Amino acid sequence: AEEILKLLKPILSTVIDSGITSDKVLGKAFEGLSLSIEELREQSESW
């Protein structure tokens, strides 16, 4: 699971930062997903 999170995080960050998402709703959804991934990563590291 941690390997998947490591792969998804930079992809989502790039999509959010690059301006590819012109739709604010889609951008917010990706931001929320990115935050969730970060939280999961932190939790998996504390196990």
Short mmCIF file of C-alpha atoms in Angstrom, two decimals, residues 8-40:
data_model
loop_
_atom_site.label_atom_id
_atom_site.label_comp_id
_atom_site.label_asym_id
_atom_site.label_seq_id
_atom_site.Cartn_x
_atom_site.Cartn_y
_atom_site.Cartn_z
CA LEU A 8 0.17 8.49 -6.51
CA LYS A 9 1.37 11.47 -4.46
CA PRO A 10 3.68 13.03 -7.08
CA ILE A 11 1.18 12.39 -9.86
CA LEU A 12 -1.62 14.15 -8.01
CA SER A 13 0.66 16.99 -6.97
CA THR A 14 1.73 17.51 -10.58
CA VAL A 15 -1.84 17.54 -11.83
CA ILE A 16 -2.90 20.06 -9.19
CA ASP A 17 0.16 22.31 -9.62
CA SER A 18 0.28 22.26 -13.43
CA GLY A 19 -3.11 23.81 -13.99
CA ILE A 20 -4.30 20.84 -16.04
CA THR A 21 -7.47 20.84 -13.97
CA SER A 22 -9.36 23.93 -15.05
CA ASP A 23 -12.49 22.85 -13.23
CA LYS A 24 -12.41 24.04 -9.61
CA VAL A 25 -14.52 21.12 -8.42
CA LEU A 26 -12.15 18.62 -9.98
CA GLY A 27 -9.18 20.47 -8.52
CA LYS A 28 -10.71 20.36 -5.05
CA ALA A 29 -11.40 16.65 -5.40
CA PHE A 30 -7.77 15.99 -6.32
CA GLU A 31 -6.59 18.15 -3.42
CA GLY A 32 -8.77 16.14 -1.05
CA LEU A 33 -7.49 12.88 -2.48
CA SER A 34 -3.92 14.10 -2.17
CA LEU A 35 -4.47 15.02 1.48
CA SER A 36 -6.01 11.63 2.16
CA ILE A 37 -3.03 9.91 0.57
CA GLU A 38 -0.66 11.98 2.69
CA GLU A 39 -2.59 11.06 5.85
CA LEU A 40 -2.49 7.37 4.92
#
